[in-house]
Tab-separated table of C-alpha atoms and ligand atoms in Angstrom:
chain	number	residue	atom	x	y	z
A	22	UNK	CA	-2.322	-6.426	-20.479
A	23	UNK	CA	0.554	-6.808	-22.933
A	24	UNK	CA	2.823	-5.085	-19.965
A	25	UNK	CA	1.852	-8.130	-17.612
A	26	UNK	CA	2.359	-10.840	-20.186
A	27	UNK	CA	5.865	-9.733	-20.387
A	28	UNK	CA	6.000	-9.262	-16.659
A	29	UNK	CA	4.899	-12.960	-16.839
A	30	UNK	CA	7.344	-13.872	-19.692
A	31	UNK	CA	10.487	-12.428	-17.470
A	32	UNK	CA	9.523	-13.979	-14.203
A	33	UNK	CA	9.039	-17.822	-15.596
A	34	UNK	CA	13.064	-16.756	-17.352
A	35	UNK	CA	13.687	-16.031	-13.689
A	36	UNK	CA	12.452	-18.686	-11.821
A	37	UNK	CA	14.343	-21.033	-14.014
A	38	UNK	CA	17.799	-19.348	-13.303
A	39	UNK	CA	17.116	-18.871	-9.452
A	40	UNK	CA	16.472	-22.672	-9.446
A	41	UNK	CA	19.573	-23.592	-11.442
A	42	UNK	CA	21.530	-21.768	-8.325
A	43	UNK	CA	19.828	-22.997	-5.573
A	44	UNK	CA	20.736	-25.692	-3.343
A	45	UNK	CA	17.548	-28.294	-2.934
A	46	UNK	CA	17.570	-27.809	0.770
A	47	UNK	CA	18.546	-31.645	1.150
A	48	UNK	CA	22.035	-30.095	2.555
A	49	UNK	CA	22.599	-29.530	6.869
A	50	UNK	CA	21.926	-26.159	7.547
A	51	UNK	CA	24.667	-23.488	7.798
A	52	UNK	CA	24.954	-21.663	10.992
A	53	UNK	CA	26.835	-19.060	11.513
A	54	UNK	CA	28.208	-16.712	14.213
A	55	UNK	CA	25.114	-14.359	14.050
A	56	UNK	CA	23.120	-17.264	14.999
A	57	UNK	CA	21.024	-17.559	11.995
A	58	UNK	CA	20.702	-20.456	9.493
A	59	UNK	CA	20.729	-20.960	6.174
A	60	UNK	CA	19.926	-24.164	3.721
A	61	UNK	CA	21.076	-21.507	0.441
A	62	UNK	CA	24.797	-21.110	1.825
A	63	UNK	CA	26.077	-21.761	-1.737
A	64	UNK	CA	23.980	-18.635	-3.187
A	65	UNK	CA	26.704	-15.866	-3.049
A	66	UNK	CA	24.856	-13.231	-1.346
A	67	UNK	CA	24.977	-11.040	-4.498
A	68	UNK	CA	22.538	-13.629	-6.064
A	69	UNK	CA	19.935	-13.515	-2.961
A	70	UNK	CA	16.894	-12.146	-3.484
A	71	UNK	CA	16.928	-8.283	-2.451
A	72	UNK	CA	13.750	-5.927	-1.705
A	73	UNK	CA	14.399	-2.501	-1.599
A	74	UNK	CA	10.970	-0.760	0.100
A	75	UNK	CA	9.683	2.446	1.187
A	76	UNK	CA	12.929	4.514	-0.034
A	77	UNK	CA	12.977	3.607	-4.156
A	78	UNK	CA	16.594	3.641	-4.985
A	79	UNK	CA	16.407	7.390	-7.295
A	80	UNK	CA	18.452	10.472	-6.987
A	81	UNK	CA	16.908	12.936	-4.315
A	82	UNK	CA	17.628	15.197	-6.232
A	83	UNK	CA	16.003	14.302	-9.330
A	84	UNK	CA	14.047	11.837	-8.484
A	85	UNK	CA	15.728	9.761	-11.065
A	86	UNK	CA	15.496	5.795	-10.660
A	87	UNK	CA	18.496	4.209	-9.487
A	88	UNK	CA	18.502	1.353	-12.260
A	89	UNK	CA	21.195	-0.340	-11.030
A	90	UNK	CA	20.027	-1.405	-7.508
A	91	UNK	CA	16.729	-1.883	-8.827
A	92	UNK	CA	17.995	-4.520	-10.962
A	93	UNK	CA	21.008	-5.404	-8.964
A	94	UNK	CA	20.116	-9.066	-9.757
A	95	UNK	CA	17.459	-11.231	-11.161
A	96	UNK	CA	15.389	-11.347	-7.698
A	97	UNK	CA	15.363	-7.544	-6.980
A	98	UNK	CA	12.781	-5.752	-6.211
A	99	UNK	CA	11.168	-2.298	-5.178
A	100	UNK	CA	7.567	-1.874	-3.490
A	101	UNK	CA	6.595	1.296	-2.514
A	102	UNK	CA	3.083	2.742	-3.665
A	103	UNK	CA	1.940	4.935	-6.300
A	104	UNK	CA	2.984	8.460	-4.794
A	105	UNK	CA	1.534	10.409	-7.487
A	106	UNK	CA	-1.983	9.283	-6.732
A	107	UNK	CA	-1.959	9.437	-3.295
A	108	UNK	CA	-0.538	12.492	-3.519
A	109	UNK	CA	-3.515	13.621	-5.701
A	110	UNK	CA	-5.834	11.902	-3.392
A	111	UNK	CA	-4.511	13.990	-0.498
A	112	UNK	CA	-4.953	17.418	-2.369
A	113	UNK	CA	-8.965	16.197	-3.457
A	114	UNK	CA	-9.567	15.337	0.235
A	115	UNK	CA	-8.069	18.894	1.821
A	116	UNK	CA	-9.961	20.587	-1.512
A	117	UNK	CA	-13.337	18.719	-0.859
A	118	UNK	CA	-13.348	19.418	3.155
A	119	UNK	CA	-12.640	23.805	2.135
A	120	UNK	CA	-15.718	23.349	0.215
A	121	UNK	CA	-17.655	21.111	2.439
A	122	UNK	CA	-17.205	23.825	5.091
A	123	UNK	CA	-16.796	26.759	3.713
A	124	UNK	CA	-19.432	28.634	5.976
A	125	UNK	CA	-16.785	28.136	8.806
A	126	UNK	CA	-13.328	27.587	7.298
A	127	UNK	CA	-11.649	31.166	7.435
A	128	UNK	CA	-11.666	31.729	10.553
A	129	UNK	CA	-10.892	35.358	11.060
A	130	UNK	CA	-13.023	35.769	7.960
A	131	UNK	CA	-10.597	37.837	6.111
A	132	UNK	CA	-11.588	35.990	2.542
A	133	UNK	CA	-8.205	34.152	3.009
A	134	UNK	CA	-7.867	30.670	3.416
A	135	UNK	CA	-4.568	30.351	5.050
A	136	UNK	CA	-2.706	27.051	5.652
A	137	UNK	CA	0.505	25.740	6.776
A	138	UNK	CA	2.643	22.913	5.598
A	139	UNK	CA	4.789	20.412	7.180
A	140	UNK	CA	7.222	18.437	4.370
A	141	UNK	CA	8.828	15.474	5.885
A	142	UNK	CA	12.212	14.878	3.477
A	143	UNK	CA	12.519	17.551	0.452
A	144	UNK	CA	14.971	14.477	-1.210
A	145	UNK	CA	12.044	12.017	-0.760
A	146	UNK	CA	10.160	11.646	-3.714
A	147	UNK	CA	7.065	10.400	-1.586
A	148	UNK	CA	7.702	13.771	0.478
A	149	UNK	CA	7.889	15.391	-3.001
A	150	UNK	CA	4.964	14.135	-4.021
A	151	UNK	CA	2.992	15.529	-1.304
A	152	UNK	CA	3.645	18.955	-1.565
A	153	UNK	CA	3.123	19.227	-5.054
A	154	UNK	CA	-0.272	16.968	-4.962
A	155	UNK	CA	-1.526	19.789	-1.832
A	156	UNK	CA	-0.584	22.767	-3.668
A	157	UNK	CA	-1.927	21.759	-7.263
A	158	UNK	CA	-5.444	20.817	-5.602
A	159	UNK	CA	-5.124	24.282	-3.542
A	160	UNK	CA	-4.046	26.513	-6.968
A	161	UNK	CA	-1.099	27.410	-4.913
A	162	UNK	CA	1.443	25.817	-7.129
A	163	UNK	CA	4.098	27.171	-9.040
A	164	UNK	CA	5.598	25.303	-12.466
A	165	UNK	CA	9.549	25.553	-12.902
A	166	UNK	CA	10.870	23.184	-16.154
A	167	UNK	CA	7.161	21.533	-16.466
A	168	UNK	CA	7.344	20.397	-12.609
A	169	UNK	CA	5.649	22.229	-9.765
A	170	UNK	CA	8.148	23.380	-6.821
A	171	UNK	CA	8.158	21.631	-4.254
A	172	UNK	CA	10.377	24.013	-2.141
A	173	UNK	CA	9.064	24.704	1.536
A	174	UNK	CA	8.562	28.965	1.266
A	175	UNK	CA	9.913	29.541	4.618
A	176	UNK	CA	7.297	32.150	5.944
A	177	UNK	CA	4.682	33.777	3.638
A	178	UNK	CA	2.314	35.979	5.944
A	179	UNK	CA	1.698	38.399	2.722
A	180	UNK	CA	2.055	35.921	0.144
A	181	UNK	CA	4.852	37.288	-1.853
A	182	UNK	CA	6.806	33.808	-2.082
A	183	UNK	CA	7.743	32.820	-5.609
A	184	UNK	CA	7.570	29.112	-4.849
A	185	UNK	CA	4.169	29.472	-4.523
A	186	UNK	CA	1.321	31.725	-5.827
A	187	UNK	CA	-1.920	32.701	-4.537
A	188	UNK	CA	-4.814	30.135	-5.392
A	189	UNK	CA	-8.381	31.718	-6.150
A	190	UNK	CA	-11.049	29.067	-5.098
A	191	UNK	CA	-14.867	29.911	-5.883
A	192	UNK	CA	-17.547	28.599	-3.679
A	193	UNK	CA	-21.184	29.190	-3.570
A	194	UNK	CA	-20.155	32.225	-5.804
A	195	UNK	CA	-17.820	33.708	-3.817
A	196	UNK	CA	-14.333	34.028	-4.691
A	197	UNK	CA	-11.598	33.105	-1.890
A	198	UNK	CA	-8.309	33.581	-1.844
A	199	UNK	CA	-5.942	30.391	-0.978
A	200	UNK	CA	-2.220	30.809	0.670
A	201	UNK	CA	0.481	28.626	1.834
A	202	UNK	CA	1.041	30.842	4.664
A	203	UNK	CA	4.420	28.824	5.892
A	204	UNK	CA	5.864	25.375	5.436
A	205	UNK	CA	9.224	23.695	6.269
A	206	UNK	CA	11.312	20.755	5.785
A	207	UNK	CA	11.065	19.276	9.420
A	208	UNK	CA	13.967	18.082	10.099
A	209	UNK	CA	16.265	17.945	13.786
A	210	UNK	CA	19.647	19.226	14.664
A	211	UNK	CA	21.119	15.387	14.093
A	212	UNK	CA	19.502	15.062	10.476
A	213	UNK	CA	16.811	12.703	11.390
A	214	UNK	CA	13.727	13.992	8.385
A	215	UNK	CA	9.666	13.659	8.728
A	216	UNK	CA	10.467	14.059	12.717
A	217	UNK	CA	7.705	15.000	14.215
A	218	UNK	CA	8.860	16.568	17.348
A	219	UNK	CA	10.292	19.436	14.956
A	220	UNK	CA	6.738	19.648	13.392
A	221	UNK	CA	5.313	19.846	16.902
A	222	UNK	CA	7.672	23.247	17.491
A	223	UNK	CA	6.815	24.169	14.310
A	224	UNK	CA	3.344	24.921	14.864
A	225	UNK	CA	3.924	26.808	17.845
A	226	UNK	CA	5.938	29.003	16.082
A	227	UNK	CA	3.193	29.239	13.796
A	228	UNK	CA	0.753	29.468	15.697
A	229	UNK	CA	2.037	32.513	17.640
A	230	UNK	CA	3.085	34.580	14.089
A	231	UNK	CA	-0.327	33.791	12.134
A	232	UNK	CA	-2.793	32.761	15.015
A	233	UNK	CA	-6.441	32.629	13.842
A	234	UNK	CA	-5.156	33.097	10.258
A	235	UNK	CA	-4.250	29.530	9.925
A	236	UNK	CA	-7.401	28.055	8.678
A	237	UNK	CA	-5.863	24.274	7.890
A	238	UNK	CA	-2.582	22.691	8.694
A	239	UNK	CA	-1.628	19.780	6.201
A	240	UNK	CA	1.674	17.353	6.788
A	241	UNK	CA	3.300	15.216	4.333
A	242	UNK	CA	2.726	12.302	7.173
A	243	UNK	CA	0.543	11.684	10.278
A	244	UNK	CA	3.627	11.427	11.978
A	245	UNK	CA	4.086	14.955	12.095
A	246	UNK	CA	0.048	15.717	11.308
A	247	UNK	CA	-0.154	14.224	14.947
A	248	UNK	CA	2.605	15.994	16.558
A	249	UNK	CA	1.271	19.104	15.224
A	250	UNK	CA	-3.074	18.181	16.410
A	251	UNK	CA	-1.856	17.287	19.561
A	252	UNK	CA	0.285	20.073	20.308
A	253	UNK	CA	-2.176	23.042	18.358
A	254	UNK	CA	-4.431	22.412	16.127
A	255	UNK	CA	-6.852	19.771	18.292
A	256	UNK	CA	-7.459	22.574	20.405
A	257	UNK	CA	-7.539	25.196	18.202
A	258	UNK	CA	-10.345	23.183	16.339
A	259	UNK	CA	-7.946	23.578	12.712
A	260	UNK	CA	-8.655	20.689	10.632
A	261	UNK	CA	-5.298	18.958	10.243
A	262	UNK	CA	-4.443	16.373	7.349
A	263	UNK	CA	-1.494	13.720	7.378
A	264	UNK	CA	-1.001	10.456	5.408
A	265	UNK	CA	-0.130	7.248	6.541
A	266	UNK	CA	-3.474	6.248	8.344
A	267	UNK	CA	-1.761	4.962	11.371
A	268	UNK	CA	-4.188	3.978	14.192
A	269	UNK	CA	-3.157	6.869	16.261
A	270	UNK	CA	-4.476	9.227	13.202
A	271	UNK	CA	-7.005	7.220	12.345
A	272	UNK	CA	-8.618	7.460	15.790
A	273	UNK	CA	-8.029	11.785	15.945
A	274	UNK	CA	-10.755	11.721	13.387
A	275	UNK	CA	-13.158	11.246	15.628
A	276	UNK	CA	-12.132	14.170	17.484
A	277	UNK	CA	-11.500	16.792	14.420
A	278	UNK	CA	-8.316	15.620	12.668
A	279	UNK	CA	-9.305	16.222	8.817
A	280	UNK	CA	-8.478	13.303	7.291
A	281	UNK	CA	-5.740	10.909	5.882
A	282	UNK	CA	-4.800	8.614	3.171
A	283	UNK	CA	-3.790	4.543	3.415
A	284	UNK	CA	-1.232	3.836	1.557
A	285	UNK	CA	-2.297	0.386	1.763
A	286	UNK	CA	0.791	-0.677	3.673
A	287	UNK	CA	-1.044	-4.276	4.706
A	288	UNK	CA	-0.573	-4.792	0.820
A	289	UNK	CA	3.029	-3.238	0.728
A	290	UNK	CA	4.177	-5.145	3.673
A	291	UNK	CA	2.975	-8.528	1.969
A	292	UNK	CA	4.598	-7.553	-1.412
A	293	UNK	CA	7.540	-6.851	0.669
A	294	UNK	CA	8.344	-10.234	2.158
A	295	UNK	CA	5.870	-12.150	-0.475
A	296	UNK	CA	8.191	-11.309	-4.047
A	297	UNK	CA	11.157	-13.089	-1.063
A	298	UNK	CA	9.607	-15.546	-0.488
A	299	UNK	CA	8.521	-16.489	-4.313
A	300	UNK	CA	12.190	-15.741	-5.254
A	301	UNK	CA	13.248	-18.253	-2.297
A	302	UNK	CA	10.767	-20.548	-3.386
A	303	UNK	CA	11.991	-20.511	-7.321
A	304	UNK	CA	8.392	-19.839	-8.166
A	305	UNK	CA	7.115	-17.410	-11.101
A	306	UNK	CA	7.000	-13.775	-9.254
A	307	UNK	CA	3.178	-13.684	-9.535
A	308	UNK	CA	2.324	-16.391	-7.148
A	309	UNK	CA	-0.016	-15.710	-4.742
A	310	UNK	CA	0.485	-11.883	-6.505
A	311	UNK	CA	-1.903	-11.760	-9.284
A	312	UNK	CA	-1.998	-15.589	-9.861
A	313	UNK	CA	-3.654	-17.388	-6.561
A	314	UNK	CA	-1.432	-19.632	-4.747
A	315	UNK	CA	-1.787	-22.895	-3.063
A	316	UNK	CA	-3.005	-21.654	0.170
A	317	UNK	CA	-5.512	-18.943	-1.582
A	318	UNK	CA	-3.870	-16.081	-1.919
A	319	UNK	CA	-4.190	-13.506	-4.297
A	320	UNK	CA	-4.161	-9.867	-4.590
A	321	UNK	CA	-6.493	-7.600	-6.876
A	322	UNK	CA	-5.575	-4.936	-9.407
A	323	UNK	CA	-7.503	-2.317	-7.712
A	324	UNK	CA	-4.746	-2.294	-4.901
A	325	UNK	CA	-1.420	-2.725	-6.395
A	326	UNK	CA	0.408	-2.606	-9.717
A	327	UNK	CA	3.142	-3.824	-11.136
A	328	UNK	CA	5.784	-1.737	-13.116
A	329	UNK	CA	8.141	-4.530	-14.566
A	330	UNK	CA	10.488	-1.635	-16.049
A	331	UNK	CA	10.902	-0.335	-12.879
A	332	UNK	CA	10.943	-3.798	-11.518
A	333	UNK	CA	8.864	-2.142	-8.477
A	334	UNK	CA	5.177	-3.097	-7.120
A	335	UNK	CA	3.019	-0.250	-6.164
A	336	UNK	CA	0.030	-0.173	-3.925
A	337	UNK	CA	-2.620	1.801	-4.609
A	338	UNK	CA	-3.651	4.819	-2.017
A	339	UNK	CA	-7.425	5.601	-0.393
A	340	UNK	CA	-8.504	8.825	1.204
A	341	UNK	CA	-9.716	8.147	5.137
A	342	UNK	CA	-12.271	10.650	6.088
A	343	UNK	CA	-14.937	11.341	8.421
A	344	UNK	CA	-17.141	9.349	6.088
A	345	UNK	CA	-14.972	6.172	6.329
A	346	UNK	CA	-12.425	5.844	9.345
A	347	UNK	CA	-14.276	3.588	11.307
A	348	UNK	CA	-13.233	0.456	8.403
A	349	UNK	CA	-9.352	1.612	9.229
A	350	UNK	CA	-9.097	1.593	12.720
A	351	UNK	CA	-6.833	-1.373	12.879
A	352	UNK	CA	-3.805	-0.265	10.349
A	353	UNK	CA	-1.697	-3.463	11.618
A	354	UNK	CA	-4.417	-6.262	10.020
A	355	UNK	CA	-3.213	-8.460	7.281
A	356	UNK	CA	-5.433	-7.791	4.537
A	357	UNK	CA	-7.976	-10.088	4.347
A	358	UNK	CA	-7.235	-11.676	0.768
A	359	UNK	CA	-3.616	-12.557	1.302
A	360	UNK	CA	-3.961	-13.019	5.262
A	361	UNK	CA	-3.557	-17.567	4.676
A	362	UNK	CA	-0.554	-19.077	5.861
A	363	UNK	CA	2.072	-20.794	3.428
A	364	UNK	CA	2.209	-24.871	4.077
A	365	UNK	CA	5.900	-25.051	6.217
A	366	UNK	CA	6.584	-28.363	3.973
A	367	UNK	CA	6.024	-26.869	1.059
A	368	UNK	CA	7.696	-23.332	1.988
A	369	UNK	CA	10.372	-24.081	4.709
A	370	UNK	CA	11.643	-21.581	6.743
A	371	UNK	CA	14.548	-19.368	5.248
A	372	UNK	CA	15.970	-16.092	7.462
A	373	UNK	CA	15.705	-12.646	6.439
A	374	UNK	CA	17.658	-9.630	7.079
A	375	UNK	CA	15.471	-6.575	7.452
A	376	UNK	CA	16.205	-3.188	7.775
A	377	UNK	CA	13.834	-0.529	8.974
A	378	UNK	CA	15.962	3.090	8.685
A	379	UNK	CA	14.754	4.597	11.372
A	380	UNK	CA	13.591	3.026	14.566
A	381	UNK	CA	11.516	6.155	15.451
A	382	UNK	CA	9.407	6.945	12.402
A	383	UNK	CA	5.774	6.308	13.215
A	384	UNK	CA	4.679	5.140	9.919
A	385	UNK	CA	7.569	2.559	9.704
A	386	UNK	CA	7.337	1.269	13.566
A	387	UNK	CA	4.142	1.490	14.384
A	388	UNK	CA	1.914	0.566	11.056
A	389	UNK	CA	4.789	-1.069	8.662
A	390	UNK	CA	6.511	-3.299	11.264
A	391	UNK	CA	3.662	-4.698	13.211
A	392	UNK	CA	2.232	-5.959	10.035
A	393	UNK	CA	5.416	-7.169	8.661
A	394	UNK	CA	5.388	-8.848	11.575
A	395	UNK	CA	1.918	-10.631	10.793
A	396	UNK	CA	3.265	-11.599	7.480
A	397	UNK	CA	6.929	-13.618	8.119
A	398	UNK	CA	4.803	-15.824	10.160
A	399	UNK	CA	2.093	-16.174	7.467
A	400	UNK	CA	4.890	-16.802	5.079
A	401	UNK	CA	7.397	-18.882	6.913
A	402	UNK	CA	9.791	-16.534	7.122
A	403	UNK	CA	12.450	-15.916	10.067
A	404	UNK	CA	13.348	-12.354	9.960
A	405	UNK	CA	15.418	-10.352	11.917
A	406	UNK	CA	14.435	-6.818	11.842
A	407	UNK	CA	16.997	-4.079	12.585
A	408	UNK	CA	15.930	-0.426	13.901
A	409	UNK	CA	18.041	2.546	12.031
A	410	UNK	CA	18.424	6.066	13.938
A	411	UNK	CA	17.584	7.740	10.525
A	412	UNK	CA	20.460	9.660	10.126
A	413	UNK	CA	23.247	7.460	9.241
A	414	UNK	CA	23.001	4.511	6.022
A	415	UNK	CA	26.755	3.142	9.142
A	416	UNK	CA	23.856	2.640	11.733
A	417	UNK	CA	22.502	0.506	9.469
A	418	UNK	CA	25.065	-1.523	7.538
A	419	UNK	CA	27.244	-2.008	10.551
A	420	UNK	CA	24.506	-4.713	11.453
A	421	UNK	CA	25.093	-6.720	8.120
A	422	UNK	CA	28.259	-7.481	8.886
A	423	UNK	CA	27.327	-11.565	8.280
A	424	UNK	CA	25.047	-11.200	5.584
A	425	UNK	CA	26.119	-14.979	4.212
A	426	UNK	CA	24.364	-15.965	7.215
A	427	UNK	CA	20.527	-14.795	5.328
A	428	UNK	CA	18.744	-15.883	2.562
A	429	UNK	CA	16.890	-13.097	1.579
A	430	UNK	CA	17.221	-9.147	2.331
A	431	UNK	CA	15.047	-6.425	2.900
A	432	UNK	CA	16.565	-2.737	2.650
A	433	UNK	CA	14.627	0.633	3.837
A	434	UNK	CA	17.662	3.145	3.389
A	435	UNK	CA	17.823	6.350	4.885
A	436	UNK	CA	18.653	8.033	1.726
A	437	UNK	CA	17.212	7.306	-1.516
A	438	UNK	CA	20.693	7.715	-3.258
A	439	UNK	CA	22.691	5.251	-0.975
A	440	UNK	CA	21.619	1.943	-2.422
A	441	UNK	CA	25.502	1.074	-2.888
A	442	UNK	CA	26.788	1.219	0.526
A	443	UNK	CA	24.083	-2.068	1.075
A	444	UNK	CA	24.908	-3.462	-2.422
A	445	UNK	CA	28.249	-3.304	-1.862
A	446	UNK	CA	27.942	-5.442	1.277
A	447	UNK	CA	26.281	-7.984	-0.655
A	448	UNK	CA	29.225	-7.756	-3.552
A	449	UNK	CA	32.080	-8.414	-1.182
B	129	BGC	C1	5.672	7.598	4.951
B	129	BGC	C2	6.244	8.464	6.002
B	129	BGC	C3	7.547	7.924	6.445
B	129	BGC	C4	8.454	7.730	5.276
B	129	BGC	C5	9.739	7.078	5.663
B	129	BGC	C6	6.643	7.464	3.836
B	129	BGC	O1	6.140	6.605	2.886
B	129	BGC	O2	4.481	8.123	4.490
B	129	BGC	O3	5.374	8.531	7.070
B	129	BGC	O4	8.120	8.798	7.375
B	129	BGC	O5	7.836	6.935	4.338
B	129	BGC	O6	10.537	6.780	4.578
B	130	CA	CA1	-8.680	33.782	6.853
């Protein structure tokens, strides 16, 4: 409570000194050569708002915030979504399915329940996340300096690894043993991370070493969960886990994909272009956040938070299961509660530069985009969205070359550590 009254306290000191450096919007319109337009051209572009989202500015290697481009100015922002508890909520689910179906889990009925992991980015601390949340719910984790390892093993057929340990699970009173039988950063020959067409030759390989001893597969996305069902496991009737809840995922349920978790991304993607527009708008932060705005919307604590020290929003994840996929079908629907659009008088249009770092990530193109999408209209914003290859930050900030010619930016960066080469841009 006392947290949000200061959150409340900061963003009414804000509000005041975005409006003392905006421009009224009774000025012509800028163009530029990019073809965009802008009513703010006065606002040096290091004083427009900035969103940094789905990559939190933090060392990859640490996982230590990046406090200077999350607070590169008064209207920056991060929104993400709590990857601890999804993470958590992604162990439960695999946990509660092993014990669910235990009668027909191990499959060659050895008494070992063998599975195999796919990590999407081992410098991601969403990717991070994952693995640690699956092997603490599995009792395969292994603690180095108060932090489980989050290491792929490589192979494991006889579980001697030292990243991870053999987990004892009792069911029914019956003692099982659990084991990370391989897992591996997937990641191509060009650098591209989470790719799933690696994941999908992954489990072949798999497949054909440990055959009928993999008992479940689990992926740090659906991206790769997918790849990996399509290509194996479907078939092979091996419940397969992912995250994400894309539509493509959500609908494999039906036909024996284990389960996944939403990371709520119809809230993220409204946080995402809703704290630019408020910023834009020289409103307090909250509107139409936790305080209802003038055309009725409103989030509710039980799906996001707000961590003003970290000056980052976080949705809040949910486990989709056989009990519940039908509700999550559509993963591109605004969510109902903030789905009302912004008055244009009231909130005139203002351009957007958008970044999303890689064109081909299935999370980010098919579920994040398409609802982004939804939003700009919703909120009267013009954005231009720009595909990454997911390799190179170039790719990327070769396209801002004009950024004086946006109001507002949006940065997804292909490495957690490279907030600079955008900030930079925006210092020039
Ligand atoms: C998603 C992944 C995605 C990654 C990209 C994660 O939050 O779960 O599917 O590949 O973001 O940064
Ligand atoms: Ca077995």
């Amino acid at each position: 409570m006392k947290k949000r009254l200061l959150a409340l306290a900061l963003a009414g000191a804000m509000v005041f000194s975005l409006a003392a450096c905006s421009s009224g919007g009774n000025d012509a319109p800028a163009t530029d050569d990019q073809g965009g337009t802008s009513e703010t051209a006065e606002v040096a572009n290091k004083d427009k708002p900035l969103v940094w989202f789905n990559r939190q500015p933090s060392n990859s290697s640490t996982g230590e915030l990046d406090m200077s481009a999350l607070q590169f100015n008064d209207n920056t922002y991060y929104v993400g979504f709590d990857a601890n508890q999804g993470a958590e909520l992604q162990g439960t689910m695999i946990l509660d399915y092993v014990k669910a179906n235990i009668d027909t889990i191990d499959r060659n009925g050895d008494g070992i329940i063998g599975y195999v992991l796919a990590i999407g980015d081992i410098g991601h601390n969403d990717s991070i996340a994952r693995t640690r949340g699956v092997r603490a719910a599995l009792g395969t984790a292994v603690e180095k300096d108060g932090a489980i390892i989050s290491d792929p093993v490589g192979s494991n057929a006889d579980g001697s690894a030292t990243a991870v340990q053999d987990g004892n699970l009792e069911v029914n009173g019956k003692t099982y043993i659990v084991r990370e039988l391989a897992s591996q950063e997937m990641k191509n020959s060009a650098g591209a991370t989470w790719d799933a067409a690696t994941a999908g030759n992954a489990i072949g390989t798999w497949a054909s070493s440990f055959g009928d001893q993999i008992d479940i597969v689990a992926s740090n996305n659906d991206g790769m969960g997918m790849s990996m069902f399509n290509a194996w496991s479907k078939s092979n009737k091996v419940p397969t886990f992912g995250y994400d809840a894309n539509a493509d995922a959500v609908a494999a349920i039906a036909e024996g994909y284990g389960g996944t978790i939403s990371q709520h991304a119809d809230v993220q993607a409204y946080l995402t272009l809703r704290v630019l527009r408020n910023a834009l708008d020289g409103v307090d932060i909250d509107t139409g956040i936790g305080t209802e705005d003038d055309a009725g919307n409103v989030l509710t604590d039980d799906v996001y938070y707000y961590d003003e020290a970290a000056r980052s929003y976080y949705a809040l994840n949910v486990a989709v299961t056989a009990d519940n996929y039908t509700e999550f079908t559509d993963s591109t629907k605004v969510y109902g509660p903030v789905g009302n659009q912004l008055d244009a008088s009231a909130h005139p249009e203002k351009s957007v530069w958008l970044n999303i770092y890689n064109a081909a990530d299935n999370f980010l193109s098919a579920t994040y985009q398409p609802l982004l999408q939804n939003y700009d209209d919703l909120l009267n914003l013009k954005v231009e969205y720009i595909g990454g290859d997911g390799q190179t930050e170039a790719n990327i900030t070769n396209r801002l070359s004009n950024p004086s010619a946006y109001d507002a930016f949006a940065i997804n960066m292909v490495k957690t550590d490279n907030a600079a080469s955008y900030t930079a841009l925006l210092n020039q």
